[in-house]
Structures are given as C-alpha cells and as structure tokens.
C-alpha cells in the first residue's frame, strides 16, 4: 500500500517523539511491504518563528492533500514572550484549532487502556481494576456547547451569560456511525452517554443513535446518563468498550478516563473527518520541561501511528503488530523515566523507539 503521510513534529518534545513513530512506521513498511511517503510541515511555535503565524494556508493545504496527518505537539513555556505576548489567534495552540477546523475533524477518539505492567500508576484500587480496562472514548468535536451562540448581557442591572447547546441530526448521525464502525472492529459494544432526562439535545442524540444502531445488529447499544458514567468510570471501568458522547461530556469523560490509566506518555488519540482521513497525535502536550533531553516517552505517538494504520489505512494486522511490540517492550521491563519503576531498565526516547521497531 502507498500512503502519503504529513508529519507535523511541532515544538518541544514533538520532533523527538514523531521521529520515533516514523522509525516504527518504517519498520512496518519494510516487514509488510508498504510505502509510507512523508512530507513535513510546520505548525505551532516553530511556524511562528518561520512565518509569523502558527499555521500557514500552505501547510493546511499540504495536510489536506495527504492521506493522514501525524502530529507531535505544539506550544512552549508561556514565559516565551515571542510566542505568547500576542493575540490568542496567533499563539502556537491556535494552529491546532485551525487545523482541526480546516480538516473538518469532527470525531475525536481517545483510547484508555491499562497495561498490566503499569497498573501501579493507576489511581484505582486493585479490586476495581480487576482484569484491567480497554476502552475508547468517541467524542463529538465540532458541535454542541463549545460552538453554540453565546453572549453576556446586563438584565435588570445584573450580568447574565448565555451559552447555547445545539446539535442537528446530521452531526449526531455521522459521529454515531464512526462509533459503531469502531465498535465493530473491537468488542462490539457502544455505550452512548447523554443527559436525556433533562436536555432536548440529548433526547435527539438518543433517537438518532438508536436509528444508526439498527444498521449494526452485531453491536450492542446501551444508553447511560453522563453523571452515572462519570461514576461508573471509577467504579467499574472494565465494562466500557466504545463510549460515544457529545463534545462537552466527552471533554470531561476522556480526561477522567485518561487519568485512571495514570500514564500521560502512553495515551494516543485520533481525530477523524467524514472520510478515512484523520489526524493522529498523543494526548499530552509538548513538555518543554524535558525537550531535547532524550527523556520523552514516545509510546503515545507510536500508538497514535498504530491508530493511523487501523483507522485511515485499514491496516489492522500492522496496527496490531505495533501494539504487540509496545506490550512486549513493557513486559520485558523497559521504561522511559515517566513510567519507571523498581527493577525495570530505564531507556531514553530513541532507544525506546529502537526497541519497539526491533520487535515488529
Ligand atoms: P504537557 O502534557 O506538555 O506536560 C505535562 C507533564 O507531563 C510535564 O511534566 C511533562 O514533562 C510530562 N509529559 C508530557 N508528555 C510526556 C511524555 N511523552 N513523556 C514524558 N513526560 C511527558 O502539558 P503542559 O505542561 O500543560 O503543556 C506544555 C505545552 O504543551 C503548553 O504550551 C501547552 O499549551 C501545550 N499543549 C499542547 C497540546 C497539543 O499539541 N495537542 C496539548 C496539551 C498541551
């Protein structure tokens, strides 16, 4: 298979972790007979330094012309006046919002998986962890409360602020389809999270999700109220396979789900549009405190590359091989500093990439 991948290393540890992900992809290409063609573009602080803006129209267009985008992270220390003493739309992170919008990435997928080897980092009790957990949160990313009409006004001498939460059935249907498609590749269960006992938007959400479910008879659908879901995530995380939810609920629940894995350097993510196209990136930021020191954990980015193979290129076997290689390296006791524990072997960013690539 021939794939055109745009890489956006970005700032801080971004270039180091994207380099390792490409190392692993190159090994996959050699072993399984694919060709991955990379084109690198700038985004974030490095783009501000080069062009004065966090994302140029050319960079966006290059991304648009590719099959998938692999992103490191953008941003720096807020003390960096060159990047932060400017209007918010010119700061490094504005590039991120612009590319998500420009590529119409409406579906955000964040897996939360607990590696047995890292169970000590999980803040939950052993009896709650049980056999571990392996879920993905599917969050709608371009609608709902964060994109609705808002204003602040004075009413009768008192300040009053209003935000509006709007969803139409098209927006709900397309994210539900993505969730069911992914569930079909996993354990075939979707839990759709809403607040249908209160909100009209949630009642429409539930109705449309039920309609979509009819096209996936092999996938089991359940509904859960968001307040209950927040409790269930810390009481019985093993019950979740695919969690489907709207923008704000997903924002909160995906952070809760990542917290219970305990290791920020391990968490991958994907943002997809209507076609197979997606942008793949670790859930963490650019970690300027450890940039350039060979201390960054590249696993989140490597697992994001595995998601790219699975969701954009339908290369499931190859994605499985990357995930199995990560698992093997952890079982053999290799750890970067952030996940180090007693009795394990500490390795740097580049060596972790080598170890994973060697096991493919
Ligand atoms: P961060 O995720 O960059 O770092 C938080 C802590 O986790 C730091 O101590 C860091 O050293 C550590 N850490 C993060 N990733 C790691 C990894 N792969 N291996 C080892 N340790 C890791 O969050 P922050 O410090 O709040 O933000 C730093 C910068 O990143 C800011 O400019 C912020 O705006 C930006 N940011 C970017 C993105 C993105 O590009 N998607 C996301 C979040 C934050």
Tab-separated table of C-alpha atoms and ligand atoms in Angstrom:
chain	number	residue	atom	x	y	z
A	1	UNK	CA	0.000	0.000	0.000
A	2	UNK	CA	1.204	3.538	-0.834
A	3	UNK	CA	0.324	6.163	1.784
A	4	UNK	CA	1.051	9.891	1.885
A	5	UNK	CA	1.594	10.975	5.472
A	6	UNK	CA	2.059	14.572	6.540
A	7	UNK	CA	4.136	14.817	9.706
A	8	UNK	CA	3.885	17.827	11.999
A	9	UNK	CA	6.609	17.468	14.629
A	10	UNK	CA	5.716	20.841	16.220
A	11	UNK	CA	7.516	22.114	19.309
A	12	UNK	CA	9.179	20.858	22.495
A	13	UNK	CA	9.418	17.064	22.524
A	14	UNK	CA	7.314	16.910	19.317
A	15	UNK	CA	10.238	16.322	16.884
A	16	UNK	CA	11.772	13.625	19.146
A	17	UNK	CA	8.582	11.575	19.503
A	18	UNK	CA	7.482	11.913	15.867
A	19	UNK	CA	10.958	10.708	14.797
A	20	UNK	CA	10.452	7.525	16.837
A	21	UNK	CA	6.950	6.967	15.459
A	22	UNK	CA	8.316	7.239	11.899
A	23	UNK	CA	11.084	4.796	12.809
A	24	UNK	CA	8.416	2.281	13.827
A	25	UNK	CA	6.295	3.002	10.726
A	26	UNK	CA	9.364	2.460	8.517
A	27	UNK	CA	9.881	-0.940	10.102
A	28	UNK	CA	6.209	-1.808	9.466
A	29	UNK	CA	6.642	-0.728	5.837
A	30	UNK	CA	9.684	-2.991	5.403
A	31	UNK	CA	8.130	-6.036	7.085
A	32	UNK	CA	4.677	-5.800	5.481
A	33	UNK	CA	5.650	-4.369	2.084
A	34	UNK	CA	4.129	-0.875	2.207
A	35	UNK	CA	5.440	2.546	1.160
A	36	UNK	CA	4.901	5.454	3.517
A	37	UNK	CA	5.802	8.796	1.913
A	38	UNK	CA	6.328	11.588	4.455
A	39	UNK	CA	6.032	15.316	3.984
A	40	UNK	CA	6.885	17.510	6.975
A	41	UNK	CA	5.126	20.799	7.679
A	42	UNK	CA	5.476	23.365	10.451
A	43	UNK	CA	2.822	24.200	12.998
A	44	UNK	CA	2.882	25.962	16.367
A	45	UNK	CA	5.810	27.943	17.714
A	46	UNK	CA	8.221	26.777	15.006
A	47	UNK	CA	5.805	28.074	12.354
A	48	UNK	CA	5.526	31.407	14.207
A	49	UNK	CA	9.329	31.663	14.146
A	50	UNK	CA	9.473	30.856	10.428
A	51	UNK	CA	6.346	32.560	9.060
A	52	UNK	CA	4.842	34.691	11.837
A	53	UNK	CA	1.691	32.554	12.117
A	54	UNK	CA	1.050	29.200	13.866
A	55	UNK	CA	-0.319	27.558	10.706
A	56	UNK	CA	0.099	28.752	7.142
A	57	UNK	CA	-2.526	28.199	4.455
A	58	UNK	CA	0.105	26.167	2.521
A	59	UNK	CA	0.722	23.863	5.485
A	60	UNK	CA	-3.032	23.302	5.853
A	61	UNK	CA	-3.368	22.606	2.135
A	62	UNK	CA	-0.464	20.115	2.252
A	63	UNK	CA	-2.229	18.326	5.125
A	64	UNK	CA	-5.482	18.336	3.131
A	65	UNK	CA	-3.768	16.660	0.184
A	66	UNK	CA	-2.382	13.815	2.326
A	67	UNK	CA	-3.951	10.511	3.414
A	68	UNK	CA	-3.327	11.170	7.114
A	69	UNK	CA	-1.506	13.536	9.477
A	70	UNK	CA	0.818	12.512	12.301
A	71	UNK	CA	1.265	15.290	14.845
A	72	UNK	CA	3.704	15.586	17.762
A	73	UNK	CA	2.651	18.536	19.915
A	74	UNK	CA	2.725	22.299	19.775
A	75	UNK	CA	3.339	25.056	22.286
A	76	UNK	CA	6.037	26.140	24.677
A	77	UNK	CA	6.519	27.793	28.033
A	78	UNK	CA	4.030	30.601	28.419
A	79	UNK	CA	7.072	32.600	29.562
A	80	UNK	CA	8.232	32.570	25.933
A	81	UNK	CA	7.150	36.102	25.058
A	82	UNK	CA	7.937	35.601	21.366
A	83	UNK	CA	5.043	33.119	21.129
A	84	UNK	CA	2.680	34.250	23.882
A	85	UNK	CA	2.758	38.083	24.043
A	86	UNK	CA	0.442	38.137	21.022
A	87	UNK	CA	-3.285	37.831	20.293
A	88	UNK	CA	-4.693	34.339	21.156
A	89	UNK	CA	-5.253	33.534	17.458
A	90	UNK	CA	-1.512	33.948	16.804
A	91	UNK	CA	-0.301	31.684	19.641
A	92	UNK	CA	1.082	28.171	18.929
A	93	UNK	CA	-2.065	26.328	20.098
A	94	UNK	CA	-4.219	28.323	17.659
A	95	UNK	CA	-2.605	26.216	14.916
A	96	UNK	CA	-4.200	23.168	16.472
A	97	UNK	CA	-7.707	24.626	16.431
A	98	UNK	CA	-7.192	25.914	12.883
A	99	UNK	CA	-6.076	22.546	11.524
A	100	UNK	CA	-8.921	20.658	13.272
A	101	UNK	CA	-11.418	23.105	11.805
A	102	UNK	CA	-9.701	23.272	8.398
A	103	UNK	CA	-9.738	19.491	8.046
A	104	UNK	CA	-13.271	19.137	9.465
A	105	UNK	CA	-12.134	16.678	12.132
A	106	UNK	CA	-15.398	16.114	13.999
A	107	UNK	CA	-14.718	12.741	15.624
A	108	UNK	CA	-12.173	12.502	18.408
A	109	UNK	CA	-11.119	9.054	19.578
A	110	UNK	CA	-9.152	8.603	22.767
A	111	UNK	CA	-8.349	5.097	23.904
A	112	UNK	CA	-7.821	4.449	27.615
A	113	UNK	CA	-6.028	1.160	28.098
A	114	UNK	CA	-4.421	-0.097	31.270
A	115	UNK	CA	-1.237	-2.079	30.710
A	116	UNK	CA	-0.904	-4.731	33.404
A	117	UNK	CA	2.771	-3.723	33.726
A	118	UNK	CA	1.789	-0.139	34.564
A	119	UNK	CA	-1.093	-0.977	36.891
A	120	UNK	CA	0.797	0.610	39.789
A	121	UNK	CA	0.351	4.015	38.128
A	122	UNK	CA	-3.446	3.546	38.123
A	123	UNK	CA	-5.012	5.501	40.992
A	124	UNK	CA	-7.866	2.974	41.371
A	125	UNK	CA	-7.915	0.146	43.934
A	126	UNK	CA	-6.759	-3.302	42.768
A	127	UNK	CA	-10.233	-4.829	43.237
A	128	UNK	CA	-11.727	-2.148	40.978
A	129	UNK	CA	-9.042	-2.557	38.311
A	130	UNK	CA	-9.783	-6.300	38.177
A	131	UNK	CA	-8.609	-7.646	34.822
A	132	UNK	CA	-7.844	-4.103	33.639
A	133	UNK	CA	-9.719	-1.982	31.124
A	134	UNK	CA	-9.567	-1.201	27.428
A	135	UNK	CA	-11.981	1.455	26.188
A	136	UNK	CA	-12.171	4.225	23.625
A	137	UNK	CA	-13.992	7.475	24.176
A	138	UNK	CA	-15.569	8.740	20.959
A	139	UNK	CA	-16.191	12.464	21.414
A	140	UNK	CA	-18.003	14.769	19.001
A	141	UNK	CA	-15.542	17.608	18.423
A	142	UNK	CA	-17.115	20.385	16.360
A	143	UNK	CA	-20.631	20.911	17.738
A	144	UNK	CA	-22.528	21.415	20.987
A	145	UNK	CA	-21.962	23.949	23.715
A	146	UNK	CA	-18.421	24.931	22.672
A	147	UNK	CA	-19.586	26.061	19.228
A	148	UNK	CA	-23.037	27.478	20.016
A	149	UNK	CA	-24.189	31.101	20.220
A	150	UNK	CA	-23.023	32.851	23.366
A	151	UNK	CA	-23.286	36.273	24.873
A	152	UNK	CA	-23.162	38.188	28.137
A	153	UNK	CA	-25.657	40.965	28.826
A	154	UNK	CA	-26.945	43.027	31.689
A	155	UNK	CA	-30.517	42.207	32.642
A	156	UNK	CA	-32.121	44.417	35.272
A	157	UNK	CA	-28.711	45.568	36.483
A	158	UNK	CA	-27.411	42.001	36.832
A	159	UNK	CA	-24.868	40.437	34.478
A	160	UNK	CA	-26.181	37.350	32.727
A	161	UNK	CA	-24.246	34.968	30.465
A	162	UNK	CA	-25.796	32.545	27.964
A	163	UNK	CA	-24.287	29.599	26.085
A	164	UNK	CA	-26.367	27.500	23.729
A	165	UNK	CA	-26.118	23.775	23.065
A	166	UNK	CA	-27.231	22.810	19.585
A	167	UNK	CA	-26.956	19.534	17.705
A	168	UNK	CA	-28.635	18.577	14.481
A	169	UNK	CA	-29.346	15.016	13.448
A	170	UNK	CA	-26.666	15.040	10.725
A	171	UNK	CA	-23.956	15.889	13.266
A	172	UNK	CA	-25.170	13.156	15.606
A	173	UNK	CA	-25.545	10.538	12.884
A	174	UNK	CA	-22.021	10.936	11.464
A	175	UNK	CA	-20.316	10.564	14.870
A	176	UNK	CA	-22.579	7.635	15.800
A	177	UNK	CA	-21.638	5.878	12.548
A	178	UNK	CA	-17.932	6.307	13.415
A	179	UNK	CA	-18.517	4.870	16.899
A	180	UNK	CA	-20.365	1.816	15.586
A	181	UNK	CA	-17.751	1.274	12.858
A	182	UNK	CA	-15.040	1.227	15.525
A	183	UNK	CA	-17.061	-0.968	17.897
A	184	UNK	CA	-17.426	-3.461	15.073
A	185	UNK	CA	-13.605	-3.741	14.998
A	186	UNK	CA	-13.452	-4.153	18.808
A	187	UNK	CA	-15.653	-5.896	21.410
A	188	UNK	CA	-18.906	-4.825	19.711
A	189	UNK	CA	-20.379	-2.685	22.449
A	190	UNK	CA	-21.367	1.004	22.372
A	191	UNK	CA	-22.423	2.903	25.480
A	192	UNK	CA	-23.928	6.207	24.382
A	193	UNK	CA	-23.701	8.868	27.072
A	194	UNK	CA	-26.177	11.731	27.331
A	195	UNK	CA	-28.404	13.662	29.726
A	196	UNK	CA	-31.685	12.660	28.125
A	197	UNK	CA	-33.621	13.062	31.382
A	198	UNK	CA	-33.062	16.841	31.100
A	199	UNK	CA	-31.794	18.012	27.703
A	200	UNK	CA	-33.634	18.113	24.381
A	201	UNK	CA	-30.317	17.813	22.528
A	202	UNK	CA	-29.700	14.557	24.429
A	203	UNK	CA	-33.145	13.201	23.553
A	204	UNK	CA	-32.413	13.834	19.871
A	205	UNK	CA	-28.963	12.291	20.382
A	206	UNK	CA	-30.539	9.124	21.808
A	207	UNK	CA	-33.121	8.884	18.994
A	208	UNK	CA	-30.540	9.235	16.215
A	209	UNK	CA	-28.074	6.838	17.880
A	210	UNK	CA	-30.860	4.237	18.095
A	211	UNK	CA	-31.590	4.684	14.381
A	212	UNK	CA	-27.904	4.201	13.497
A	213	UNK	CA	-27.715	1.119	15.747
A	214	UNK	CA	-30.250	-0.643	13.521
A	215	UNK	CA	-27.569	-0.847	10.803
A	216	UNK	CA	-25.206	-2.638	13.210
A	217	UNK	CA	-27.160	-5.615	14.605
A	218	UNK	CA	-23.928	-7.263	15.794
A	219	UNK	CA	-23.095	-4.281	18.059
A	220	UNK	CA	-24.820	-3.974	21.437
A	221	UNK	CA	-26.066	-0.469	22.295
A	222	UNK	CA	-26.755	0.834	25.796
A	223	UNK	CA	-27.508	4.359	26.992
A	224	UNK	CA	-26.035	5.870	30.135
A	225	UNK	CA	-26.610	9.233	31.775
A	226	UNK	CA	-23.445	11.312	31.959
A	227	UNK	CA	-23.439	11.648	35.754
A	228	UNK	CA	-23.715	7.881	36.106
A	229	UNK	CA	-20.966	7.405	33.506
A	230	UNK	CA	-18.584	9.640	35.480
A	231	UNK	CA	-19.167	7.352	38.495
A	232	UNK	CA	-19.003	4.103	36.543
A	233	UNK	CA	-15.614	5.050	35.048
A	234	UNK	CA	-14.041	4.915	38.504
A	235	UNK	CA	-16.243	2.118	39.899
A	236	UNK	CA	-16.214	-0.381	37.043
A	237	UNK	CA	-14.053	0.803	34.110
A	238	UNK	CA	-13.855	-2.733	32.684
A	239	UNK	CA	-17.490	-2.532	31.472
A	240	UNK	CA	-16.713	0.039	28.748
A	241	UNK	CA	-15.721	-0.725	25.160
A	242	UNK	CA	-16.750	2.271	22.984
A	243	UNK	CA	-18.168	5.293	24.812
A	244	UNK	CA	-19.992	7.625	22.416
A	245	UNK	CA	-20.757	11.150	23.553
A	246	UNK	CA	-21.126	14.803	22.658
A	247	UNK	CA	-18.448	17.479	22.865
A	248	UNK	CA	-18.505	18.768	26.442
A	249	UNK	CA	-19.370	15.453	28.092
A	250	UNK	CA	-16.564	13.880	26.030
A	251	UNK	CA	-14.092	16.581	27.031
A	252	UNK	CA	-14.631	15.768	30.696
A	253	UNK	CA	-15.042	11.983	30.454
A	254	UNK	CA	-11.994	11.492	28.195
A	255	UNK	CA	-9.786	13.300	30.709
A	256	UNK	CA	-11.247	11.195	33.512
A	257	UNK	CA	-10.618	8.019	31.501
A	258	UNK	CA	-7.020	9.013	30.749
A	259	UNK	CA	-6.357	9.841	34.388
A	260	UNK	CA	-7.273	6.344	35.504
A	261	UNK	CA	-4.569	4.884	33.244
A	262	UNK	CA	-2.098	7.008	35.224
A	263	UNK	CA	0.456	7.491	32.404
A	264	UNK	CA	0.165	10.545	30.155
A	265	UNK	CA	3.075	9.439	27.945
A	266	UNK	CA	1.115	6.334	26.870
A	267	UNK	CA	-2.118	7.876	25.593
A	268	UNK	CA	-2.782	8.122	21.880
A	269	UNK	CA	-5.606	9.899	20.073
A	270	UNK	CA	-7.156	10.351	16.658
A	271	UNK	CA	-9.412	12.966	15.110
A	272	UNK	CA	-11.292	11.884	12.014
A	273	UNK	CA	-13.404	13.509	9.336
A	274	UNK	CA	-16.214	12.018	7.259
A	275	UNK	CA	-13.855	10.006	5.040
A	276	UNK	CA	-10.990	7.792	6.239
A	277	UNK	CA	-8.796	10.838	6.721
A	278	UNK	CA	-7.540	11.559	10.225
A	279	UNK	CA	-5.035	13.430	12.347
A	280	UNK	CA	-3.211	11.298	14.906
A	281	UNK	CA	-1.441	12.681	17.961
A	282	UNK	CA	-0.503	11.869	21.541
A	283	UNK	CA	-2.901	13.162	24.207
A	284	UNK	CA	-0.106	15.016	26.003
A	285	UNK	CA	1.445	18.391	25.198
A	286	UNK	CA	4.904	19.483	24.074
A	287	UNK	CA	6.509	19.020	27.529
A	288	UNK	CA	9.028	21.887	27.136
A	289	UNK	CA	10.498	20.961	30.540
A	290	UNK	CA	12.064	17.790	29.103
A	291	UNK	CA	12.514	18.756	25.432
A	292	UNK	CA	15.811	17.794	23.790
A	293	UNK	CA	16.929	15.626	26.715
A	294	UNK	CA	16.047	12.188	25.334
A	295	UNK	CA	13.596	11.831	28.251
A	296	UNK	CA	10.243	11.900	26.425
A	297	UNK	CA	8.164	8.759	26.248
A	298	UNK	CA	7.443	8.191	22.533
A	299	UNK	CA	4.846	5.435	23.121
A	300	UNK	CA	1.739	7.674	22.897
A	301	UNK	CA	2.892	8.879	19.481
A	302	UNK	CA	3.848	5.370	18.350
A	303	UNK	CA	0.395	4.122	19.404
A	304	UNK	CA	-1.143	7.081	17.548
A	305	UNK	CA	0.690	5.875	14.431
A	306	UNK	CA	-0.868	2.439	15.031
A	307	UNK	CA	-4.298	4.104	15.139
A	308	UNK	CA	-3.481	5.787	11.828
A	309	UNK	CA	-2.780	2.409	10.245
A	310	UNK	CA	-6.011	0.983	11.666
A	311	UNK	CA	-8.457	3.812	11.020
A	312	UNK	CA	-7.116	5.641	7.948
A	313	UNK	CA	-5.460	2.779	6.060
A	314	UNK	CA	-7.403	-0.281	7.302
A	315	UNK	CA	-4.078	-1.978	8.096
A	316	UNK	CA	-5.350	-3.800	11.185
A	317	UNK	CA	-2.692	-6.512	11.199
A	318	UNK	CA	0.078	-3.906	11.089
A	319	UNK	CA	-1.581	-1.840	13.843
A	320	UNK	CA	-1.838	-4.998	15.968
A	321	UNK	CA	1.889	-5.606	15.379
A	322	UNK	CA	2.806	-2.151	16.741
A	323	UNK	CA	0.560	-2.575	19.780
A	324	UNK	CA	2.012	-6.037	20.434
A	325	UNK	CA	5.571	-4.655	20.136
A	326	UNK	CA	4.777	-1.953	22.720
A	327	UNK	CA	3.299	-4.586	25.012
A	328	UNK	CA	6.397	-6.795	24.580
A	329	UNK	CA	8.836	-3.998	25.403
A	330	UNK	CA	6.888	-3.223	28.586
A	331	UNK	CA	6.725	-6.909	29.561
A	332	UNK	CA	10.499	-7.105	29.078
A	333	UNK	CA	10.815	-4.302	31.633
A	334	UNK	CA	11.974	-1.335	29.528
A	335	UNK	CA	10.700	2.028	30.741
A	336	UNK	CA	11.219	5.698	29.970
A	337	UNK	CA	11.672	7.942	33.018
A	338	UNK	CA	7.984	8.895	33.327
A	339	UNK	CA	6.840	5.275	33.774
A	340	UNK	CA	9.972	3.955	35.512
A	341	UNK	CA	9.554	1.635	38.459
A	342	UNK	CA	11.878	-0.502	40.572
A	343	UNK	CA	13.552	-3.427	38.865
A	344	UNK	CA	12.940	-2.080	35.348
A	345	UNK	CA	15.513	-0.887	32.785
A	346	UNK	CA	15.497	2.835	32.118
A	347	UNK	CA	15.825	3.848	28.454
A	348	UNK	CA	15.728	7.124	26.534
A	349	UNK	CA	13.346	8.263	23.802
A	350	UNK	CA	15.414	6.967	20.880
A	351	UNK	CA	16.201	3.618	22.498
A	352	UNK	CA	12.518	3.061	23.279
A	353	UNK	CA	11.765	3.665	19.590
A	354	UNK	CA	14.530	1.209	18.582
A	355	UNK	CA	13.256	-1.471	20.971
A	356	UNK	CA	9.690	-1.218	19.661
A	357	UNK	CA	10.788	-1.181	15.997
A	358	UNK	CA	13.017	-4.232	16.560
A	359	UNK	CA	10.018	-6.215	17.860
A	360	UNK	CA	7.934	-5.762	14.716
B	1	LIG	P1	2.298	18.514	28.873
B	1	LIG	O1	1.438	17.352	28.540
B	1	LIG	O2	3.188	19.013	27.792
B	1	LIG	O3	3.219	18.149	30.139
B	1	LIG	C1	2.680	17.815	31.413
B	1	LIG	C2	3.728	16.999	32.195
B	1	LIG	O4	3.799	15.694	31.617
B	1	LIG	C3	5.133	17.572	32.121
B	1	LIG	O5	5.782	17.338	33.346
B	1	LIG	C4	5.808	16.787	31.021
B	1	LIG	O6	7.215	16.679	31.180
B	1	LIG	C5	5.116	15.426	31.160
B	1	LIG	N1	4.992	14.739	29.859
B	1	LIG	C6	4.139	15.034	28.853
B	1	LIG	N2	4.322	14.228	27.820
B	1	LIG	C7	5.323	13.394	28.172
B	1	LIG	C8	5.981	12.321	27.511
B	1	LIG	N3	5.666	11.932	26.267
B	1	LIG	N4	6.969	11.674	28.162
B	1	LIG	C9	7.325	12.024	29.405
B	1	LIG	N5	6.729	13.017	30.091
B	1	LIG	C10	5.743	13.710	29.477
B	1	LIG	O7	1.328	19.661	29.386
B	1	LIG	P2	1.653	21.176	29.800
B	1	LIG	O8	2.956	21.228	30.537
B	1	LIG	O9	0.432	21.668	30.443
B	1	LIG	O10	1.812	21.943	28.419
B	1	LIG	C11	3.067	22.198	27.785
B	1	LIG	C12	2.797	22.865	26.450
B	1	LIG	O11	2.090	21.949	25.589
B	1	LIG	C13	1.907	24.111	26.545
B	1	LIG	O12	2.395	25.081	25.663
B	1	LIG	C14	0.541	23.600	26.119
B	1	LIG	O13	-0.265	24.607	25.573
B	1	LIG	C15	0.930	22.583	25.057
B	1	LIG	N6	-0.083	21.545	24.794
B	1	LIG	C16	-0.175	21.121	23.509
B	1	LIG	C17	-1.048	20.103	23.198
B	1	LIG	C18	-1.083	19.628	21.774
B	1	LIG	O14	-0.242	19.982	20.982
B	1	LIG	N7	-2.053	18.794	21.411
B	1	LIG	C19	-1.834	19.509	24.183
B	1	LIG	C20	-1.688	19.953	25.509
B	1	LIG	C21	-0.793	20.973	25.804
